[in-house]
mmCIF file of C-alpha atoms in Angstrom:
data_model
loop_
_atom_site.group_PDB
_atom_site.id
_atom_site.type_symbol
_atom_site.label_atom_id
_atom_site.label_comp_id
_atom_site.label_asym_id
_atom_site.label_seq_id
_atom_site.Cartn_x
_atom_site.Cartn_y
_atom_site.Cartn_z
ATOM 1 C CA UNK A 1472 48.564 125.092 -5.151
ATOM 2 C CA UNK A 1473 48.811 126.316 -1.234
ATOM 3 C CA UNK A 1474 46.344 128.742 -0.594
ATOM 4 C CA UNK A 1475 48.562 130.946 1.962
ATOM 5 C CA UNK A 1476 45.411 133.411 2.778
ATOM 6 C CA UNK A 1477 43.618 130.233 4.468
ATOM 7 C CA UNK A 1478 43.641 130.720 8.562
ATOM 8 C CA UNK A 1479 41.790 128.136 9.480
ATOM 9 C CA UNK A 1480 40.283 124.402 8.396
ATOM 10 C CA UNK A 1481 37.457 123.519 9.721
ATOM 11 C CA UNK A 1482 37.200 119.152 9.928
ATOM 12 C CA UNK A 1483 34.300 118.540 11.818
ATOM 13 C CA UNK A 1484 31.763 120.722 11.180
ATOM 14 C CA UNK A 1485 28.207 119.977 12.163
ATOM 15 C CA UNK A 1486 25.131 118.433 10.684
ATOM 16 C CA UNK A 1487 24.218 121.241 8.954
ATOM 17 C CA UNK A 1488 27.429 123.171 8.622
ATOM 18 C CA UNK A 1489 25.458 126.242 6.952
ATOM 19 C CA UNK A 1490 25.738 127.917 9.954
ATOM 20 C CA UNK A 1491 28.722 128.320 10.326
ATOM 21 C CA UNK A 1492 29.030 129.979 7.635
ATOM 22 C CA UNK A 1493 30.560 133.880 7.210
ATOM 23 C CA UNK A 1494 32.187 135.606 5.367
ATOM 24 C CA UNK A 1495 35.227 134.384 3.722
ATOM 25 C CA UNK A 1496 34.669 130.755 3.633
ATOM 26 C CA UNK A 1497 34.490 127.733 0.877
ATOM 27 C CA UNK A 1498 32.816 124.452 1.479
ATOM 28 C CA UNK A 1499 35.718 122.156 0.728
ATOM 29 C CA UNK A 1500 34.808 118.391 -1.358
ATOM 30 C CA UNK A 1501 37.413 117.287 -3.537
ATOM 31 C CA UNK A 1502 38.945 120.515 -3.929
ATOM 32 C CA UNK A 1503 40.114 119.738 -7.686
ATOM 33 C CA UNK A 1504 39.563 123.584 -8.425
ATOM 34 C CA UNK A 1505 40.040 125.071 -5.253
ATOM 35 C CA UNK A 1506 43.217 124.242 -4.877
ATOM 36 C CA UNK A 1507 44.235 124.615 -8.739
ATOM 37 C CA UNK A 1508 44.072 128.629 -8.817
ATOM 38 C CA UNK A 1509 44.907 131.435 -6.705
ATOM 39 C CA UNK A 1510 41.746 132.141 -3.836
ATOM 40 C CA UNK A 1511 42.776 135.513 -2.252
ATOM 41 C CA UNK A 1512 39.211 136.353 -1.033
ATOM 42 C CA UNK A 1513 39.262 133.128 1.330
ATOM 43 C CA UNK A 1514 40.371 132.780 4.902
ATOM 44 C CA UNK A 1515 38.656 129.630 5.733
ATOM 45 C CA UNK A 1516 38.153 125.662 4.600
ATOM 46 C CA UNK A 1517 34.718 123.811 5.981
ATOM 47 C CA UNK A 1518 35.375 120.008 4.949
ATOM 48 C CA UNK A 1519 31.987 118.652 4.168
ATOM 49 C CA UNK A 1520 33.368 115.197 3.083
ATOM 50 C CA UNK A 1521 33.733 114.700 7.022
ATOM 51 C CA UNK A 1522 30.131 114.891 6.797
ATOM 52 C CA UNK A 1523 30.156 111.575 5.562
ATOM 53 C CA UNK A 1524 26.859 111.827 3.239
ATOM 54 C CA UNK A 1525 25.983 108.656 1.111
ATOM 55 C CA UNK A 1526 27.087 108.718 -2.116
ATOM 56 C CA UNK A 1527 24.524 107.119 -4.103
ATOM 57 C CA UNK A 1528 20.853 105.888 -3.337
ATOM 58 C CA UNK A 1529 19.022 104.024 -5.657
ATOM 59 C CA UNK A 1530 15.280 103.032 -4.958
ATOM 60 C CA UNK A 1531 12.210 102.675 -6.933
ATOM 61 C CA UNK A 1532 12.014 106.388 -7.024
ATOM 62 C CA UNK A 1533 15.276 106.800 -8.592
ATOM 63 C CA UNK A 1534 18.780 107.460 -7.909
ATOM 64 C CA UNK A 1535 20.047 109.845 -5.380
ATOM 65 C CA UNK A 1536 23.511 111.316 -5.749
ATOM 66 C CA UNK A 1537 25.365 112.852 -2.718
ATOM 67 C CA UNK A 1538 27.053 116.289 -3.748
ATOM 68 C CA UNK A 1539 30.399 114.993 -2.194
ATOM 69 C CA UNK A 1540 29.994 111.505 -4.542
ATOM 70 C CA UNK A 1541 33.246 111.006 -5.886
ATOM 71 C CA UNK A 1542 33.328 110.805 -10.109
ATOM 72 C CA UNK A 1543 35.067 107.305 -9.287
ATOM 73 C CA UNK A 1544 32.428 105.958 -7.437
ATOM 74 C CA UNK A 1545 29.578 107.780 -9.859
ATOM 75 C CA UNK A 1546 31.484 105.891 -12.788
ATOM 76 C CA UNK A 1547 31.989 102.109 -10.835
ATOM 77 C CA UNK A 1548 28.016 102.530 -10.237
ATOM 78 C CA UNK A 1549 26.039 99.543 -11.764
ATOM 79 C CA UNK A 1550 22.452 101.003 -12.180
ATOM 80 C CA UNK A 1551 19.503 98.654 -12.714
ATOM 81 C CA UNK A 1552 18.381 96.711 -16.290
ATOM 82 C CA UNK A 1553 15.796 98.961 -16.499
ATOM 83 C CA UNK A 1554 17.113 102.201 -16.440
ATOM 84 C CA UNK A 1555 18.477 101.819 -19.769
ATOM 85 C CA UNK A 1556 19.751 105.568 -19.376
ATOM 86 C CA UNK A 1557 21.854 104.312 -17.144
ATOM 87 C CA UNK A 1558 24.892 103.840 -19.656
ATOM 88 C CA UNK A 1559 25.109 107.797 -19.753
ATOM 89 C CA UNK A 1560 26.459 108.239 -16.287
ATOM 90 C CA UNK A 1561 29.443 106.606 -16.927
ATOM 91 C CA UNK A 1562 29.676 108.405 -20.230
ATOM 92 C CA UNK A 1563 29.280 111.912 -18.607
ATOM 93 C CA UNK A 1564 32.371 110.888 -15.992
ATOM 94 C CA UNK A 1565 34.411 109.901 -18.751
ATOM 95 C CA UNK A 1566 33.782 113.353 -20.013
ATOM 96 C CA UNK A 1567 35.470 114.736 -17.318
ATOM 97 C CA UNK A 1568 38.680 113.998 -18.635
ATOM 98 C CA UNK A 1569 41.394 113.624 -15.917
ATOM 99 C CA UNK A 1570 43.829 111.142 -13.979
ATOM 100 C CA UNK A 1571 42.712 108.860 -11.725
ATOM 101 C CA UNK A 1572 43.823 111.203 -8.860
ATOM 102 C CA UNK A 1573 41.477 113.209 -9.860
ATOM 103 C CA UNK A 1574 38.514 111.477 -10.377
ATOM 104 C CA UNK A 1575 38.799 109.982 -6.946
ATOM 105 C CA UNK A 1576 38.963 113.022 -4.993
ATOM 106 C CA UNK A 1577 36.805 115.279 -7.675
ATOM 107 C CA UNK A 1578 32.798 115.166 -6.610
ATOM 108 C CA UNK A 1579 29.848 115.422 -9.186
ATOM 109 C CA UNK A 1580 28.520 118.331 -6.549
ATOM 110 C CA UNK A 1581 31.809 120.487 -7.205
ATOM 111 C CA UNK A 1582 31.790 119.903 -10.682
ATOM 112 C CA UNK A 1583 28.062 121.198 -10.799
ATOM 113 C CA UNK A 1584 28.448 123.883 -8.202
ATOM 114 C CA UNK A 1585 31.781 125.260 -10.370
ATOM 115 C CA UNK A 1586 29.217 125.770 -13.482
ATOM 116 C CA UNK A 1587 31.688 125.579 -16.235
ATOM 117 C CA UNK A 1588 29.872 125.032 -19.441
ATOM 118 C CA UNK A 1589 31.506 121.987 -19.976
ATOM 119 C CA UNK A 1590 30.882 120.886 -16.826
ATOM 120 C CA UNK A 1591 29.522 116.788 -17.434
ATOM 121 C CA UNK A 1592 27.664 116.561 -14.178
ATOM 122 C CA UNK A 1593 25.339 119.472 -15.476
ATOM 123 C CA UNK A 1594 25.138 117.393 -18.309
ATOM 124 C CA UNK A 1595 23.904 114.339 -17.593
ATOM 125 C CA UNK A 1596 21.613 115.677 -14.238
ATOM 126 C CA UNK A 1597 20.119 118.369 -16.691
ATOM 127 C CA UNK A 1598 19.679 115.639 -19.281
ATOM 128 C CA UNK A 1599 17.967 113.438 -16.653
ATOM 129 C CA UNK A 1600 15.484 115.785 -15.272
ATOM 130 C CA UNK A 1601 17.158 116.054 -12.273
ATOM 131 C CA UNK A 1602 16.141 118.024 -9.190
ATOM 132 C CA UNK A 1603 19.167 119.179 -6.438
ATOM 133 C CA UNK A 1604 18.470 120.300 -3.092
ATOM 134 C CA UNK A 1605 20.118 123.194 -1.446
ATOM 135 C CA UNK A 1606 20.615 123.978 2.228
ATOM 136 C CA UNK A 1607 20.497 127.966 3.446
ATOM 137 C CA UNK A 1608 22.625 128.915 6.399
ATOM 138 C CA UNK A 1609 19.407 129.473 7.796
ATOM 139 C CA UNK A 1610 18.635 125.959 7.861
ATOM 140 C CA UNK A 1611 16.150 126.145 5.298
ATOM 141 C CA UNK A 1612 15.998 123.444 1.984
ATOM 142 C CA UNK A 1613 14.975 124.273 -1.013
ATOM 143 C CA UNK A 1614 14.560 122.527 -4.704
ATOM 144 C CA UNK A 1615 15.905 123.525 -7.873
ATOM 145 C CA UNK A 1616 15.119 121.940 -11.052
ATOM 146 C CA UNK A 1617 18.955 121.029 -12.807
ATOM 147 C CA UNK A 1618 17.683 123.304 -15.069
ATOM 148 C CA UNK A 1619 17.564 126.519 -13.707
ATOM 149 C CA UNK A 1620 20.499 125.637 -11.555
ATOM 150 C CA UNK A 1621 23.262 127.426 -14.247
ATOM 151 C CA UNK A 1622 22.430 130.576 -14.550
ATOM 152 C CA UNK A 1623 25.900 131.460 -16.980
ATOM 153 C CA UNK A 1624 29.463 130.701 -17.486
ATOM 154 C CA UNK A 1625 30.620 129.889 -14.018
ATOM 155 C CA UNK A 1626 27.450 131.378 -12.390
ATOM 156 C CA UNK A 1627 24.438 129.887 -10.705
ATOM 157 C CA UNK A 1628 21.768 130.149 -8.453
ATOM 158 C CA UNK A 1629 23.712 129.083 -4.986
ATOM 159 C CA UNK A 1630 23.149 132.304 -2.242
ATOM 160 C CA UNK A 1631 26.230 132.964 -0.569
ATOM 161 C CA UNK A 1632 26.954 129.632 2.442
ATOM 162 C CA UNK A 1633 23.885 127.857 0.165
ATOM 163 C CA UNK A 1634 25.820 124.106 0.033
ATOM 164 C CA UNK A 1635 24.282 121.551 -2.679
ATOM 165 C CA UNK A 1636 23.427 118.766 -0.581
ATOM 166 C CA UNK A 1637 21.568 116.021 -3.019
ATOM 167 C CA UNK A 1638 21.260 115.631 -6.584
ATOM 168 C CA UNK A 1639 17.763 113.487 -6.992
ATOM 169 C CA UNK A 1640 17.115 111.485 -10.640
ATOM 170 C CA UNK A 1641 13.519 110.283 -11.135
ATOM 171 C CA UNK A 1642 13.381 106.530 -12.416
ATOM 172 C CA UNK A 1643 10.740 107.735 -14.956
ATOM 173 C CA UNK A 1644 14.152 109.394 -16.900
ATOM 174 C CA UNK A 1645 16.031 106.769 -15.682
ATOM 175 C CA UNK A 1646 13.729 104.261 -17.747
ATOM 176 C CA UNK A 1647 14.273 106.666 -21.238
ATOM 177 C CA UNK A 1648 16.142 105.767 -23.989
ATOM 178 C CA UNK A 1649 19.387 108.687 -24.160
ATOM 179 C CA UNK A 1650 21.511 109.409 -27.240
ATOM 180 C CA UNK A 1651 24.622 111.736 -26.726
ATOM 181 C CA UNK A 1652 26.749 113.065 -29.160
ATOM 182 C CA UNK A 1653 29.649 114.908 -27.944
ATOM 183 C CA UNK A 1654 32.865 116.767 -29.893
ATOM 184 C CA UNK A 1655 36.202 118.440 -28.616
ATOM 185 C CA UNK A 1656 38.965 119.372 -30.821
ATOM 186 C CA UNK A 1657 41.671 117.062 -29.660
ATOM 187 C CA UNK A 1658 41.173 113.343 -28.415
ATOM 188 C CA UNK A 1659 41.360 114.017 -24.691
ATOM 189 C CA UNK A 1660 40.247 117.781 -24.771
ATOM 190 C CA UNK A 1661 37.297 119.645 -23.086
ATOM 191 C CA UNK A 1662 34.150 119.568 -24.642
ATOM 192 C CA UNK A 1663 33.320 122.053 -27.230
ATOM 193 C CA UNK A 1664 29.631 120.584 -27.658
ATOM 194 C CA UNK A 1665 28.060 117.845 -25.517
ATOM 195 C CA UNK A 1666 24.502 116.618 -26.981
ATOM 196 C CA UNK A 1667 22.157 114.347 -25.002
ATOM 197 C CA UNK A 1668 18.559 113.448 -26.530
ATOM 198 C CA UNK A 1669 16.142 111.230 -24.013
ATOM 199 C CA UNK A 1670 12.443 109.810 -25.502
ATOM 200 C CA UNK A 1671 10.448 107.101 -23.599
ATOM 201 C CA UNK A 1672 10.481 103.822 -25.800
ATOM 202 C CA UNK A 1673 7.048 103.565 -27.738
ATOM 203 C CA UNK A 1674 6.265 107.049 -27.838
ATOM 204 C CA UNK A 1675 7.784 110.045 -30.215
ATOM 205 C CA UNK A 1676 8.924 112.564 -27.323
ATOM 206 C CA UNK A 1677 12.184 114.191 -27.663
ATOM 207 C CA UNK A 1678 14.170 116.025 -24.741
ATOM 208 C CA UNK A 1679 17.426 117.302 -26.141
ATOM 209 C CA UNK A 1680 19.841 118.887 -23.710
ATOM 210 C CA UNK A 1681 22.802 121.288 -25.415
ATOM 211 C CA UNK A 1682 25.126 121.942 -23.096
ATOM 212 C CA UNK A 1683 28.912 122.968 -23.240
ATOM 213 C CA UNK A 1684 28.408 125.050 -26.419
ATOM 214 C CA UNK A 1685 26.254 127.271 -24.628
ATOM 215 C CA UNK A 1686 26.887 129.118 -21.424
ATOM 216 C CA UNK A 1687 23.415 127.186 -19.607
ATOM 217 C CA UNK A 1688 22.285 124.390 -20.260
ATOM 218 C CA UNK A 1689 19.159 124.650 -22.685
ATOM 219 C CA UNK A 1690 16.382 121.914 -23.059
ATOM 220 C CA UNK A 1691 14.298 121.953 -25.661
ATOM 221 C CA UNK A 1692 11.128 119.478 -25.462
ATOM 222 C CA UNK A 1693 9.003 117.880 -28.300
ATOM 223 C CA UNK A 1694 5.799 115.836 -27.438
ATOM 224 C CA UNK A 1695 6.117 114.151 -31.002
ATOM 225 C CA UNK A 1696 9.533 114.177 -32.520
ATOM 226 C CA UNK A 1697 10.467 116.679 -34.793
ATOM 227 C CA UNK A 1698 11.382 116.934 -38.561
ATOM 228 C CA UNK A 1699 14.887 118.303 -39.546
ATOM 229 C CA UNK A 1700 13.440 121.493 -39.686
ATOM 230 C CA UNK A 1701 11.657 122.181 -37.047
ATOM 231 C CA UNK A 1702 14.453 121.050 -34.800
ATOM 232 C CA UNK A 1703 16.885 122.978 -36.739
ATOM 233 C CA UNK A 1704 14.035 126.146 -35.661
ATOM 234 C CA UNK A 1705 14.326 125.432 -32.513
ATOM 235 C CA UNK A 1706 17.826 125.112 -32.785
ATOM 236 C CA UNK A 1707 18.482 128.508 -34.570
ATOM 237 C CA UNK A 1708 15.908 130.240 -31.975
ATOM 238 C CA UNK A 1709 18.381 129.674 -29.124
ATOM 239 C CA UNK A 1710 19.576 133.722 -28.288
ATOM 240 C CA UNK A 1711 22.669 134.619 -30.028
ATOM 241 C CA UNK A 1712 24.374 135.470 -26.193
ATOM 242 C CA UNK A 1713 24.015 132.064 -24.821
ATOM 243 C CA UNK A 1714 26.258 130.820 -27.263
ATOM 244 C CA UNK A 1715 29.766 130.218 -25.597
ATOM 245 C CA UNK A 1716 32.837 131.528 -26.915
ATOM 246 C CA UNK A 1717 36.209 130.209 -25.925
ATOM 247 C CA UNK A 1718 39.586 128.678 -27.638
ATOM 248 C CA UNK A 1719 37.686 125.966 -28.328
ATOM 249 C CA UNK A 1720 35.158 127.537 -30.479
ATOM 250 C CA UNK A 1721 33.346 130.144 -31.645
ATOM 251 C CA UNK A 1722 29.792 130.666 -31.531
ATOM 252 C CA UNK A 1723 29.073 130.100 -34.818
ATOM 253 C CA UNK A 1724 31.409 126.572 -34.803
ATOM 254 C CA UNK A 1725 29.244 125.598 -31.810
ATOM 255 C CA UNK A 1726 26.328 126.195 -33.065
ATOM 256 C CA UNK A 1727 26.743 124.524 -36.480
ATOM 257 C CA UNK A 1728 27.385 121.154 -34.478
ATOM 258 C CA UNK A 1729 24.376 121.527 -32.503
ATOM 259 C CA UNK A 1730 22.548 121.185 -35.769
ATOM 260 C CA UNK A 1731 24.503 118.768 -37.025
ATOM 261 C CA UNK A 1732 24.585 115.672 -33.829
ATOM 262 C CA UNK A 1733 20.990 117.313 -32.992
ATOM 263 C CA UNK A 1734 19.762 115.757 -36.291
ATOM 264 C CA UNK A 1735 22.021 112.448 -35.515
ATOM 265 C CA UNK A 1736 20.751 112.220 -32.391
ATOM 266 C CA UNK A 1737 16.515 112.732 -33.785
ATOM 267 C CA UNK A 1738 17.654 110.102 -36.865
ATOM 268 C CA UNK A 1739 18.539 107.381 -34.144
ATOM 269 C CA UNK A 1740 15.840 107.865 -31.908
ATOM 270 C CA UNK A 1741 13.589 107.751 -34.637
ATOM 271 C CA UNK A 1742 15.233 104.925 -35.959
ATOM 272 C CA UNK A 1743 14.737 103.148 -32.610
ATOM 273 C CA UNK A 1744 11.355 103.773 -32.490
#
């Protein structure tokens, strides 16, 4: 779509473009949403993919994902044998169901800063403990735990000209086992639930992420893992308003899959322990 209130592109802007920043502007990636809908507030572009950060970073501390890292090069990303997690970041792009034009200009930073409930890149970094780092125009960083980054359906914590710079995954989650269950109503459709559970092999921990059904992520932890009831509980003691409502479900729909792939999910993590 042409966005005919846009004066202005910015191409080069500098190291740490916050500020430049005012009033009026969008930090421009792939642009997958920005240009899909109607932006009458906006006046001018910053293109931070002239920035030219690194898309991915893998070390012994873990893997380090560049907000403007494409969803093509997330998915062509061959992790290490033994981050046997690793299989889930391909899974979470092919949640993100799209051509291949899209997936090679769309970047797992957009995705997460757009905070759509069914939004994969919240998904899998919330899933994998992840931490992002944010830039202020001020030129101050700070650190967010993936967690607390969605705040709501299409809300989070970004101040206004705050850019997600780095998305960082500790090995320690890397090295976890992860079980996903996802559902949508048609074959290539958005996701009306997506599940992920994580445990370290030899021990009884559960981390299960809901996400997609509910309008923030939510995490609930287990040091041992749970019986069916208990993690039906904890399950039933999410808040009745976090539960997302939209044509593809209701609350109540959503919330009776949870408990169903939750229990799938503890079933074959117990099995595999």
């Amino acid at each position: 779509m042409d966005l005919n209130t846009i004066t202005e592109i910015v191409r080069r802007p500098s190291s740490r473009p916050g500020a430049e920043w005012r009033e009026g502007d969008a930090w421009l990636a792939g642009g997958t949403w920005l240009f899909s809908a109607e932006q009458p507030d906006l006046r001018r572009l910053v293109d931070l993919t002239a920035l030219h950060w690194d898309p991915l970073v893998p070390s012994d501390a873990g893997l380090e994902i560049g907000a403007t890292c494409t969803i093509r090069d997330l998915y062509a990303f061959a992790p290490p044998g033994d981050w046997i997690a690793g299989p889930l970041l391909a899974r979470s792009c092919e949640a993100l169901l799209s051509s291949f034009k899209v997936w090679n200009s769309a970047t797992v930073g957009g995705n997460i800063c757009l905070s759509l409930p069914a939004g994969p890149m919240i998904t899998l970094t919330v899933a994998l403990e992840a931490r992002y780092e944010l830039w202020a125009p001020d030129g101050s960083t700070r650190i967010v735990d993936a967690l607390e980054f969605v705040t709501g359906d299409h809300q989070n914590v970004l101040a206004p000209g705050e850019i997600l710079r780095r998305v960082a995954i500790p090995a320690r989650a890397l090295r976890k086992r992860a079980v996903h269950r996802r559902f949508t109503l048609t074959r290539l459709g958005r996701s009306t639930v997506f599940l992920v559970g994580t445990g370290t092999p030899g021990t009884g921990e559960l981390l299960l992420t809901v996400t997609a059904g509910t309008t923030r992520p939510v995490r609930m932890a287990f040091d041992g893992l749970p019986d069916a009831r208990t993690l039906r509980q904890s399950i039933d003691a999410v808040p009745a308003d976090v539960w997302f409502a939209d044509p593809n479900g209701t609350p109540g729909h959503r919330r009776h899959l949870t408990r169903h792939f939750a229990e799938e999910i503890r079933r074959e993590l117990m099995a595999g322990t």
